[in-house]
């Protein structure tokens, strides 16, 4: 699904959906293989890669497409993704009713815009924006776009500061752990910002304060702190990073803001760790993003980004759209975008309330802790995290286990339908191969116990049938999981 890519520094990171290319001429005229029941109705085949000359009945088209899609995985058994795979029927109905609403069309759909405004306000409270700060935010297609907007605001502010001081603004850099999600590497490449990665080392699997501070200089537009890490679900210590940056300011005079990438944790920490200071309670936190479609419990594509104060978001990034005879400020990479996800986010907020979100996230954590404890007890595995921050944990094979790898375990679990990814860590831990389990709403204790039983069984099989290393191209495919 994802091709490898170079980072220009010798590292290879997996991660982009493929850019599709025109298929080979020898198969351009291929036809779809259609169920014989429909052949009579169609009268002709359906070209696979070209627009058919004629249409067909909706029922036929529906069946043809459905027949292809049955090969997609079973989302409920997918423990790889952070993205919501189940919503209740009422939410699905609401989304279907809103499918035609265009989020940008504030004039035609003022109430959808109103729901977005309410969601932004709800999140600003949830993330402890100071009263009267006029925290400002918007919805996006997901965290990637939200991070892009957060990063742009940091870049624009840094440039403006440098230019106002008559200083060179040609070499911006962004400081982050090598465990960042690929969207930050995209941001750096697209906006020509130097990425300054703090590598992972044994015993430190994410960014810490001292290491972040050591990478900062006058060209640092900001530090990204992740709540929590895509690699293992752990939270980066935002307060500790902030305190280290306070020292940078005192000692070197560089005032470096923090953007918190709360893609998952933005909807978890307020409910599971309300005392943890990671949000706007930390004065150096300028902006925060989260994915509504992860632990916000909405189907894909909705994200959120919020700035502590309006001046954390430079004016010249904001465009105005006509709105009921007036003007509405917008900041987005897209123009048209579905409104259904925003309506569904608001639905979840009023449907669940604080207590409901707490219940859901607590249940996920209980299942994650139960699973990680069961896996730790099994024998061959060693936990890297337990699932106490996000309900997400990573584990590896103990160093003395020989004869099979986590890739073999992952493959064998797939035979039963479970998708538990195996992958290698980024720099400097590329020799460490792990598996990761993301517990989402709907993954029950019963399913967890079934998974444990299957895992036990598969380990036993592997212990009795040592595996040989597959050819390099197959090994490469096995390792190309993308977060
Ligand atoms: C920490 C982090 N940031 C950003 C993203 C990108 O989020 P999205 O898929 O919503 O674009 C992810 C996705 O897993 C993530 O875990």
Short mmCIF file of C-alpha atoms and ligand atoms in Angstrom, two decimals:
data_model
loop_
_atom_site.label_atom_id
_atom_site.label_comp_id
_atom_site.label_asym_id
_atom_site.label_seq_id
_atom_site.Cartn_x
_atom_site.Cartn_y
_atom_site.Cartn_z
CA UNK A 1 0.00 0.00 0.00
CA UNK A 2 2.84 2.33 0.78
CA UNK A 3 6.09 2.75 -0.99
CA UNK A 4 9.39 3.43 0.72
CA UNK A 5 10.93 6.83 0.34
CA UNK A 6 14.29 8.32 1.07
CA UNK A 7 14.69 11.28 3.36
CA UNK A 8 17.78 12.51 1.66
CA UNK A 9 19.88 11.58 4.68
CA UNK A 10 20.07 7.88 4.02
CA UNK A 11 17.06 7.04 6.15
CA UNK A 12 14.13 5.36 4.56
CA UNK A 13 10.69 6.05 5.84
CA UNK A 14 7.58 4.34 4.67
CA UNK A 15 4.52 6.26 4.24
CA UNK A 16 2.88 7.72 1.20
CA UNK A 17 -0.13 6.41 -0.53
CA UNK A 18 1.09 5.56 -4.00
CA UNK A 19 0.78 8.09 -6.73
CA UNK A 20 -0.99 5.97 -9.27
CA UNK A 21 0.55 5.67 -12.69
CA UNK A 22 -0.96 4.67 -16.00
CA UNK A 23 -1.00 0.88 -16.26
CA UNK A 24 1.07 -1.01 -18.77
CA UNK A 25 -0.28 -0.84 -22.37
CA UNK A 26 -0.70 -4.62 -22.42
CA UNK A 27 -3.50 -4.44 -19.82
CA UNK A 28 -5.05 -1.08 -20.62
CA UNK A 29 -7.96 -2.74 -22.40
CA UNK A 30 -8.62 -5.34 -19.71
CA UNK A 31 -12.20 -5.85 -18.64
CA UNK A 32 -13.60 -6.42 -15.19
CA UNK A 33 -14.65 -9.93 -14.41
CA UNK A 34 -18.38 -9.53 -13.79
CA UNK A 35 -20.69 -12.04 -12.14
CA UNK A 36 -22.50 -13.91 -15.00
CA UNK A 37 -25.85 -12.91 -13.45
CA UNK A 38 -25.21 -9.37 -14.68
CA UNK A 39 -23.62 -10.13 -18.01
CA UNK A 40 -26.95 -10.35 -19.80
CA UNK A 41 -28.06 -7.04 -18.35
CA UNK A 42 -24.84 -5.30 -19.28
CA UNK A 43 -24.62 -6.56 -22.83
CA UNK A 44 -20.89 -5.77 -22.88
CA UNK A 45 -17.94 -5.97 -20.57
CA UNK A 46 -16.80 -3.19 -18.28
CA UNK A 47 -13.35 -1.83 -19.10
CA UNK A 48 -11.11 -1.91 -16.06
CA UNK A 49 -9.02 1.18 -16.76
CA UNK A 50 -11.16 3.23 -19.17
CA UNK A 51 -14.48 5.03 -18.91
CA UNK A 52 -17.19 2.65 -20.21
CA UNK A 53 -18.97 3.91 -23.33
CA UNK A 54 -22.36 3.33 -21.73
CA UNK A 55 -23.71 3.34 -18.21
CA UNK A 56 -25.52 0.57 -16.35
CA UNK A 57 -28.32 0.24 -13.84
CA UNK A 58 -27.53 1.52 -10.35
CA UNK A 59 -28.17 -1.90 -8.82
CA UNK A 60 -25.66 -3.47 -11.19
CA UNK A 61 -23.04 -0.80 -10.57
CA UNK A 62 -23.53 -1.18 -6.82
CA UNK A 63 -23.03 -4.93 -6.97
CA UNK A 64 -19.98 -4.71 -9.21
CA UNK A 65 -18.27 -2.26 -6.87
CA UNK A 66 -19.31 -4.19 -3.74
CA UNK A 67 -17.97 -7.41 -5.20
CA UNK A 68 -14.54 -5.79 -5.53
CA UNK A 69 -14.59 -4.25 -2.08
CA UNK A 70 -15.16 -7.48 -0.21
CA UNK A 71 -11.43 -8.03 -0.54
CA UNK A 72 -10.76 -5.10 1.82
CA UNK A 73 -9.85 -6.08 5.38
CA UNK A 74 -12.28 -6.42 8.28
CA UNK A 75 -11.96 -3.09 10.03
CA UNK A 76 -12.96 -4.44 13.46
CA UNK A 77 -9.97 -6.83 13.43
CA UNK A 78 -7.61 -4.09 12.31
CA UNK A 79 -5.39 -3.26 15.28
CA UNK A 80 -3.04 -1.23 13.11
CA UNK A 81 -5.12 1.86 12.53
CA UNK A 82 -5.85 4.74 14.90
CA UNK A 83 -8.80 5.76 12.77
CA UNK A 84 -12.41 5.18 13.78
CA UNK A 85 -13.91 2.04 12.30
CA UNK A 86 -17.26 1.99 14.07
CA UNK A 87 -19.97 4.58 14.70
CA UNK A 88 -23.47 3.97 15.89
CA UNK A 89 -26.31 3.85 13.34
CA UNK A 90 -27.68 7.28 14.33
CA UNK A 91 -24.30 8.86 13.58
CA UNK A 92 -24.13 7.03 10.26
CA UNK A 93 -27.60 8.29 9.42
CA UNK A 94 -26.60 11.85 10.25
CA UNK A 95 -23.50 11.57 8.10
CA UNK A 96 -25.51 10.21 5.20
CA UNK A 97 -27.93 13.15 5.54
CA UNK A 98 -24.99 15.58 5.50
CA UNK A 99 -23.07 13.88 2.69
CA UNK A 100 -23.85 16.68 0.24
CA UNK A 101 -22.89 19.56 2.53
CA UNK A 102 -19.74 21.42 1.58
CA UNK A 103 -17.89 22.74 4.61
CA UNK A 104 -16.54 25.76 2.75
CA UNK A 105 -19.99 26.91 1.69
CA UNK A 106 -20.69 28.83 4.87
CA UNK A 107 -23.43 30.81 3.17
CA UNK A 108 -25.48 27.84 2.06
CA UNK A 109 -24.80 25.79 5.20
CA UNK A 110 -24.58 28.32 8.02
CA UNK A 111 -25.65 25.78 10.63
CA UNK A 112 -22.84 23.41 9.69
CA UNK A 113 -20.51 26.38 10.18
CA UNK A 114 -22.19 27.00 13.53
CA UNK A 115 -21.55 23.37 14.57
CA UNK A 116 -17.90 23.77 13.61
CA UNK A 117 -17.73 26.91 15.74
CA UNK A 118 -19.22 25.03 18.70
CA UNK A 119 -16.76 22.16 18.27
CA UNK A 120 -13.86 24.64 18.26
CA UNK A 121 -15.17 26.14 21.49
CA UNK A 122 -15.65 22.75 23.09
CA UNK A 123 -12.06 21.81 22.20
CA UNK A 124 -10.66 25.11 23.46
CA UNK A 125 -12.19 24.33 26.88
CA UNK A 126 -11.09 20.73 26.77
CA UNK A 127 -7.52 21.88 26.05
CA UNK A 128 -7.64 24.55 28.76
CA UNK A 129 -7.29 27.67 26.66
CA UNK A 130 -7.01 30.56 29.14
CA UNK A 131 -10.29 32.38 29.70
CA UNK A 132 -10.51 35.43 27.47
CA UNK A 133 -7.59 34.29 25.30
CA UNK A 134 -9.82 34.13 22.23
CA UNK A 135 -8.25 30.82 21.26
CA UNK A 136 -8.83 30.35 17.56
CA UNK A 137 -9.18 27.16 15.57
CA UNK A 138 -10.81 25.30 12.73
CA UNK A 139 -11.63 21.87 11.40
CA UNK A 140 -9.44 20.21 8.77
CA UNK A 141 -9.44 16.98 6.79
CA UNK A 142 -7.32 15.32 9.50
CA UNK A 143 -4.24 15.84 11.61
CA UNK A 144 -1.92 15.98 8.62
CA UNK A 145 -3.58 19.13 7.32
CA UNK A 146 -3.88 20.45 10.88
CA UNK A 147 -0.13 19.91 11.46
CA UNK A 148 0.61 21.59 8.15
CA UNK A 149 -1.39 24.65 9.27
CA UNK A 150 0.22 24.62 12.73
CA UNK A 151 3.66 24.40 11.17
CA UNK A 152 2.91 27.20 8.71
CA UNK A 153 1.84 29.50 11.54
CA UNK A 154 5.15 28.78 13.34
CA UNK A 155 7.11 29.43 10.14
CA UNK A 156 5.30 32.67 9.30
CA UNK A 157 5.71 34.00 12.85
CA UNK A 158 9.41 33.16 12.97
CA UNK A 159 10.00 34.81 9.57
CA UNK A 160 8.11 37.93 10.61
CA UNK A 161 10.16 38.17 13.84
CA UNK A 162 13.43 37.72 12.00
CA UNK A 163 12.57 40.21 9.29
CA UNK A 164 11.35 42.78 11.78
CA UNK A 165 14.71 42.47 13.54
CA UNK A 166 16.56 42.81 10.23
CA UNK A 167 17.89 39.24 10.54
CA UNK A 168 18.33 36.49 7.98
CA UNK A 169 15.17 34.35 7.59
CA UNK A 170 16.44 31.89 4.99
CA UNK A 171 17.23 28.80 7.06
CA UNK A 172 14.31 27.82 9.31
CA UNK A 173 14.43 24.54 11.23
CA UNK A 174 11.92 22.50 13.21
CA UNK A 175 12.95 20.32 16.15
CA UNK A 176 11.22 16.98 16.80
CA UNK A 177 11.82 13.34 17.69
CA UNK A 178 12.64 10.88 14.90
CA UNK A 179 9.41 9.17 16.01
CA UNK A 180 7.22 11.92 14.48
CA UNK A 181 4.47 10.94 12.13
CA UNK A 182 5.32 11.36 8.46
CA UNK A 183 3.19 14.53 8.16
CA UNK A 184 5.97 16.54 9.87
CA UNK A 185 8.53 15.35 7.38
CA UNK A 186 6.13 16.34 4.64
CA UNK A 187 5.71 19.75 6.23
CA UNK A 188 9.47 20.26 6.30
CA UNK A 189 9.96 19.15 2.74
CA UNK A 190 7.03 21.08 1.28
CA UNK A 191 7.91 24.31 3.12
CA UNK A 192 11.68 23.93 2.90
CA UNK A 193 12.23 23.81 6.62
CA UNK A 194 15.23 21.85 7.91
CA UNK A 195 13.95 18.92 10.01
CA UNK A 196 16.10 18.50 13.13
CA UNK A 197 15.44 15.02 14.43
CA UNK A 198 16.32 13.87 17.88
CA UNK A 199 17.02 10.15 17.38
CA UNK A 200 15.42 7.41 19.44
CA UNK A 201 17.86 5.42 21.60
CA UNK A 202 17.36 2.35 23.78
CA UNK A 203 15.45 3.49 26.83
CA UNK A 204 14.33 6.81 25.24
CA UNK A 205 11.71 6.17 22.61
CA UNK A 206 10.52 9.74 22.22
CA UNK A 207 11.54 13.39 22.57
CA UNK A 208 12.73 14.66 25.96
CA UNK A 209 13.39 18.22 27.11
CA UNK A 210 17.20 18.28 27.20
CA UNK A 211 17.60 16.73 23.75
CA UNK A 212 15.02 19.09 22.23
CA UNK A 213 16.69 22.13 23.77
CA UNK A 214 20.11 21.05 22.53
CA UNK A 215 18.90 21.17 18.91
CA UNK A 216 17.40 24.68 19.10
CA UNK A 217 19.01 27.86 17.82
CA UNK A 218 17.93 31.25 16.46
CA UNK A 219 16.52 29.56 13.33
CA UNK A 220 14.20 27.19 15.19
CA UNK A 221 10.58 27.96 14.31
CA UNK A 222 9.28 25.60 16.99
CA UNK A 223 9.44 22.22 18.68
CA UNK A 224 6.87 19.51 17.97
CA UNK A 225 5.81 17.49 21.02
CA UNK A 226 3.67 14.44 20.38
CA UNK A 227 0.77 13.22 22.51
CA UNK A 228 1.32 10.35 21.93
CA UNK A 229 3.89 8.77 19.76
CA UNK A 230 2.64 6.85 16.75
CA UNK A 231 5.40 4.31 17.33
CA UNK A 232 4.47 3.13 20.80
CA UNK A 233 1.60 5.26 22.16
CA UNK A 234 3.73 7.05 24.74
CA UNK A 235 3.23 10.74 25.56
CA UNK A 236 6.13 13.12 25.10
CA UNK A 237 6.68 15.23 28.23
CA UNK A 238 5.34 18.57 27.06
CA UNK A 239 5.94 20.33 30.38
CA UNK A 240 9.52 19.07 30.62
CA UNK A 241 10.18 20.16 27.03
CA UNK A 242 8.69 23.55 27.81
CA UNK A 243 10.89 23.98 30.89
CA UNK A 244 13.97 23.07 28.88
CA UNK A 245 12.98 25.69 26.31
CA UNK A 246 12.54 28.23 29.11
CA UNK A 247 16.22 27.66 29.91
CA UNK A 248 17.11 28.11 26.22
CA UNK A 249 15.35 31.46 26.33
CA UNK A 250 17.08 32.55 29.51
CA UNK A 251 20.52 31.43 28.43
CA UNK A 252 20.46 32.10 24.69
CA UNK A 253 17.55 34.47 24.15
CA UNK A 254 15.64 32.25 21.68
CA UNK A 255 11.92 32.16 22.41
CA UNK A 256 10.89 28.81 20.87
CA UNK A 257 7.18 27.95 20.78
CA UNK A 258 5.76 24.39 21.04
CA UNK A 259 3.19 22.83 18.75
CA UNK A 260 1.57 19.80 20.37
CA UNK A 261 0.68 17.08 17.91
CA UNK A 262 -2.22 15.59 19.82
CA UNK A 263 -3.48 13.59 16.83
CA UNK A 264 -4.59 10.84 19.21
CA UNK A 265 -3.89 12.21 22.69
CA UNK A 266 -5.91 15.40 22.14
CA UNK A 267 -9.02 13.26 22.61
CA UNK A 268 -7.54 10.90 25.21
CA UNK A 269 -5.51 12.89 27.76
CA UNK A 270 -8.41 15.21 28.76
CA UNK A 271 -10.39 12.12 29.78
CA UNK A 272 -7.77 9.67 31.04
CA UNK A 273 -5.12 11.99 32.45
CA UNK A 274 -6.95 15.26 33.23
CA UNK A 275 -4.19 16.33 35.67
CA UNK A 276 -1.40 15.98 33.10
CA UNK A 277 -0.27 19.40 31.88
CA UNK A 278 0.34 19.11 28.18
CA UNK A 279 -2.08 21.64 26.68
CA UNK A 280 -2.66 25.40 26.85
CA UNK A 281 -1.98 25.24 30.59
CA UNK A 282 1.65 25.22 29.46
CA UNK A 283 2.26 28.83 28.36
CA UNK A 284 4.80 27.88 25.68
CA UNK A 285 2.23 25.76 23.83
CA UNK A 286 1.19 27.94 20.90
CA UNK A 287 -0.99 25.45 19.04
CA UNK A 288 -2.48 21.97 19.25
CA UNK A 289 -3.90 19.59 16.66
CA UNK A 290 -6.00 16.45 17.00
CA UNK A 291 -7.74 14.00 14.71
CA UNK A 292 -11.49 13.94 15.17
CA UNK A 293 -11.35 10.68 13.25
CA UNK A 294 -9.10 8.94 15.77
CA UNK A 295 -10.07 9.04 19.44
CA UNK A 296 -12.56 11.82 18.59
CA UNK A 297 -14.57 8.79 17.40
CA UNK A 298 -15.68 10.10 13.98
CA UNK A 299 -15.23 8.28 10.66
CA UNK A 300 -12.33 9.64 8.55
CA UNK A 301 -11.69 12.76 7.55
CA UNK A 302 -11.86 15.34 10.26
CA UNK A 303 -9.11 16.99 12.24
CA UNK A 304 -8.83 20.07 14.41
CA UNK A 305 -6.21 22.71 15.02
CA UNK A 306 -6.28 25.40 17.67
CA UNK A 307 -4.08 28.40 18.43
CA UNK A 308 -3.76 29.77 21.96
CA UNK A 309 -4.48 33.37 20.85
CA UNK A 310 -5.46 34.97 17.55
CA UNK A 311 -1.97 36.48 17.17
CA UNK A 312 -0.41 32.98 17.21
CA UNK A 313 -2.02 32.70 13.78
CA UNK A 314 -0.54 35.33 11.40
CA UNK A 315 -3.12 37.45 9.62
CA UNK A 316 -1.72 36.89 6.14
CA UNK A 317 -2.40 33.15 6.34
CA UNK A 318 -6.10 33.80 6.76
CA UNK A 319 -8.46 34.13 3.80
CA UNK A 320 -11.98 35.48 3.95
CA UNK A 321 -15.00 33.75 2.42
CA UNK A 322 -18.37 35.37 1.90
CA UNK A 323 -20.72 34.43 4.65
CA UNK A 324 -24.33 35.59 4.85
CA UNK A 325 -23.42 38.90 3.35
CA UNK A 326 -20.39 39.18 5.61
CA UNK A 327 -16.94 37.70 5.62
CA UNK A 328 -15.72 34.63 7.42
CA UNK A 329 -12.02 34.06 8.05
CA UNK A 330 -10.72 30.64 6.92
CA UNK A 331 -7.37 28.88 7.06
CA UNK A 332 -7.17 25.61 5.11
CA UNK A 333 -5.25 23.87 2.37
CA UNK A 334 -8.42 22.58 0.72
CA UNK A 335 -11.37 24.57 -0.48
CA UNK A 336 -14.31 22.15 -0.82
CA UNK A 337 -14.52 19.54 1.93
CA UNK A 338 -17.31 17.37 3.35
CA UNK A 339 -19.36 18.79 6.21
CA UNK A 340 -20.70 15.43 7.42
CA UNK A 341 -17.70 14.71 9.66
CA UNK A 342 -18.06 18.02 11.47
CA UNK A 343 -21.75 17.32 12.11
CA UNK A 344 -20.75 13.86 13.36
CA UNK A 345 -18.11 15.34 15.66
CA UNK A 346 -20.71 17.61 17.20
CA UNK A 347 -23.10 14.64 17.44
CA UNK A 348 -20.45 12.71 19.41
CA UNK A 349 -19.84 15.66 21.72
CA UNK A 350 -23.49 15.99 22.69
CA UNK A 351 -24.21 12.26 22.55
CA UNK A 352 -21.35 11.24 24.84
CA UNK A 353 -20.52 14.31 26.86
CA UNK A 354 -17.44 14.32 29.08
CA UNK A 355 -18.60 11.21 30.93
CA UNK A 356 -19.25 9.26 27.76
CA UNK A 357 -15.82 10.04 26.31
CA UNK A 358 -14.31 9.09 29.66
CA UNK A 359 -16.14 5.76 29.62
CA UNK A 360 -15.07 4.96 26.07
CA UNK A 361 -11.40 5.87 26.60
CA UNK A 362 -11.28 4.08 29.97
CA UNK A 363 -12.69 0.93 28.39
CA UNK A 364 -10.02 1.13 25.67
CA UNK A 365 -7.28 1.53 28.27
CA UNK A 366 -8.60 -1.40 30.32
CA UNK A 367 -8.49 -3.60 27.23
CA UNK A 368 -5.00 -2.32 26.27
CA UNK A 369 -3.63 -3.05 29.76
CA UNK A 370 -5.26 -6.47 29.82
CA UNK A 371 -3.78 -7.32 26.42
CA UNK A 372 -0.32 -6.01 27.20
CA UNK A 373 -0.24 -7.89 30.53
CA UNK A 374 -1.33 -11.09 28.75
CA UNK A 375 1.34 -10.66 26.07
CA UNK A 376 4.04 -9.94 28.67
CA UNK A 377 3.12 -13.15 30.48
CA UNK A 378 3.30 -15.25 27.33
CA UNK A 379 7.08 -15.57 27.49
CA UNK A 380 8.74 -14.64 24.21
CA UNK A 381 7.65 -10.99 24.21
CA UNK A 382 8.95 -7.88 25.92
CA UNK A 383 6.76 -4.80 26.27
CA UNK A 384 8.11 -1.41 25.23
CA UNK A 385 4.96 0.32 26.45
CA UNK A 386 1.88 -0.96 28.28
CA UNK A 387 -0.88 1.25 26.93
CA UNK A 388 -1.12 3.58 29.94
CA UNK A 389 -0.84 6.82 27.95
CA UNK A 390 -2.74 6.17 24.74
CA UNK A 391 -4.44 2.76 24.79
CA UNK A 392 -1.70 1.73 22.38
CA UNK A 393 1.35 -0.37 23.08
CA UNK A 394 4.38 -1.82 21.32
CA UNK A 395 6.20 -5.04 22.06
CA UNK A 396 9.10 -6.98 20.63
CA UNK A 397 10.57 -10.45 20.80
CA UNK A 398 13.04 -10.98 23.62
CA UNK A 399 16.64 -10.87 22.41
CA UNK A 400 17.14 -14.59 23.15
CA UNK A 401 14.22 -15.69 20.95
CA UNK A 402 15.47 -17.26 17.74
CA UNK A 403 13.83 -19.02 14.81
CA UNK A 404 11.15 -16.46 13.98
CA UNK A 405 10.60 -12.72 13.91
CA UNK A 406 7.77 -10.31 14.71
CA UNK A 407 7.09 -10.25 10.97
CA UNK A 408 6.36 -13.98 11.09
CA UNK A 409 4.07 -13.49 14.09
CA UNK A 410 2.24 -10.67 12.30
CA UNK A 411 1.81 -12.78 9.18
CA UNK A 412 0.46 -15.75 11.11
CA UNK A 413 -2.06 -13.57 12.94
CA UNK A 414 -3.26 -12.33 9.59
CA UNK A 415 -4.24 -15.87 8.69
CA UNK A 416 -6.97 -15.50 11.33
CA UNK A 417 -7.89 -12.01 10.10
CA UNK A 418 -6.05 -10.02 12.79
CA UNK A 419 -4.05 -7.10 11.50
CA UNK A 420 -1.27 -6.43 14.00
CA UNK A 421 1.52 -4.59 12.23
CA UNK A 422 5.20 -5.34 12.64
CA UNK A 423 7.72 -2.64 11.74
CA UNK A 424 11.18 -1.37 12.54
CA UNK A 425 11.72 1.78 14.57
CA UNK A 426 13.16 4.94 13.00
CA UNK A 427 16.69 6.33 13.59
CA UNK A 428 18.68 5.38 15.65
CA UNK A 429 16.74 2.21 16.48
CA UNK A 430 16.28 0.81 13.00
CA UNK A 431 17.45 -2.60 14.21
CA UNK A 432 14.54 -2.88 16.61
CA UNK A 433 11.51 -4.62 15.13
CA UNK A 434 8.28 -4.33 17.07
CA UNK A 435 4.58 -5.03 16.86
CA UNK A 436 1.97 -2.48 17.88
CA UNK A 437 -1.61 -2.78 19.00
CA UNK A 438 -4.00 0.18 18.85
CA UNK A 439 -7.09 -0.40 20.95
CA UNK A 440 -10.07 1.53 19.66
CA UNK A 441 -13.68 1.84 20.70
CA UNK A 442 -15.42 -1.42 19.81
CA UNK A 443 -12.44 -3.68 20.55
CA UNK A 444 -13.96 -5.56 23.46
CA UNK A 445 -12.44 -7.72 26.21
CA UNK A 446 -13.92 -10.72 24.41
CA UNK A 447 -12.08 -9.85 21.20
CA UNK A 448 -8.93 -9.18 23.24
CA UNK A 449 -9.11 -12.66 24.79
CA UNK A 450 -9.62 -14.22 21.36
CA UNK A 451 -6.57 -12.36 20.11
CA UNK A 452 -4.50 -13.55 23.09
CA UNK A 453 -5.58 -17.14 22.48
CA UNK A 454 -4.69 -16.89 18.78
CA UNK A 455 -1.37 -15.25 19.53
CA UNK A 456 -0.48 -18.02 22.00
CA UNK A 457 -1.37 -20.63 19.39
CA UNK A 458 0.65 -18.97 16.62
CA UNK A 459 3.70 -18.56 18.85
CA UNK A 460 3.54 -22.25 19.63
CA UNK A 461 3.44 -23.08 15.91
CA UNK A 462 6.40 -20.81 15.23
CA UNK A 463 8.39 -22.28 18.09
CA UNK A 464 8.02 -25.71 16.53
CA UNK A 465 8.63 -24.56 12.97
CA UNK A 466 11.56 -22.15 12.84
CA UNK A 467 11.19 -19.76 9.91
CA UNK A 468 13.73 -19.03 7.25
CA UNK A 469 14.44 -15.48 6.17
CA UNK A 470 12.33 -14.68 3.07
CA UNK A 471 13.96 -13.22 -0.06
CA UNK A 472 14.89 -9.51 0.32
CA UNK A 473 11.99 -8.19 -1.78
CA UNK A 474 9.46 -10.07 0.36
CA UNK A 475 11.21 -9.01 3.55
CA UNK A 476 11.07 -5.43 2.34
CA UNK A 477 7.33 -5.68 1.72
CA UNK A 478 6.81 -7.07 5.20
CA UNK A 479 8.69 -4.15 6.70
CA UNK A 480 6.92 -1.47 4.73
CA UNK A 481 4.10 -0.89 7.21
CA UNK A 482 3.19 2.76 7.46
CA UNK A 483 1.83 4.45 10.56
C1 LIG B 1 1.07 11.73 16.02
C2 LIG B 1 0.36 11.80 14.70
N1 LIG B 1 0.36 12.95 13.99
C3 LIG B 1 -0.28 13.07 12.81
C4 LIG B 1 -0.94 11.99 12.26
C5 LIG B 1 -1.64 12.16 10.93
O1 LIG B 1 -3.00 12.14 11.19
P1 LIG B 1 -4.15 12.04 10.07
O2 LIG B 1 -4.19 10.61 9.69
O3 LIG B 1 -5.35 12.49 10.83
O4 LIG B 1 -3.79 12.95 8.95
C6 LIG B 1 -0.96 10.77 12.94
C7 LIG B 1 -1.63 9.59 12.37
O5 LIG B 1 -1.53 8.49 12.86
C8 LIG B 1 -0.31 10.67 14.20
O6 LIG B 1 -0.32 9.52 14.91
#
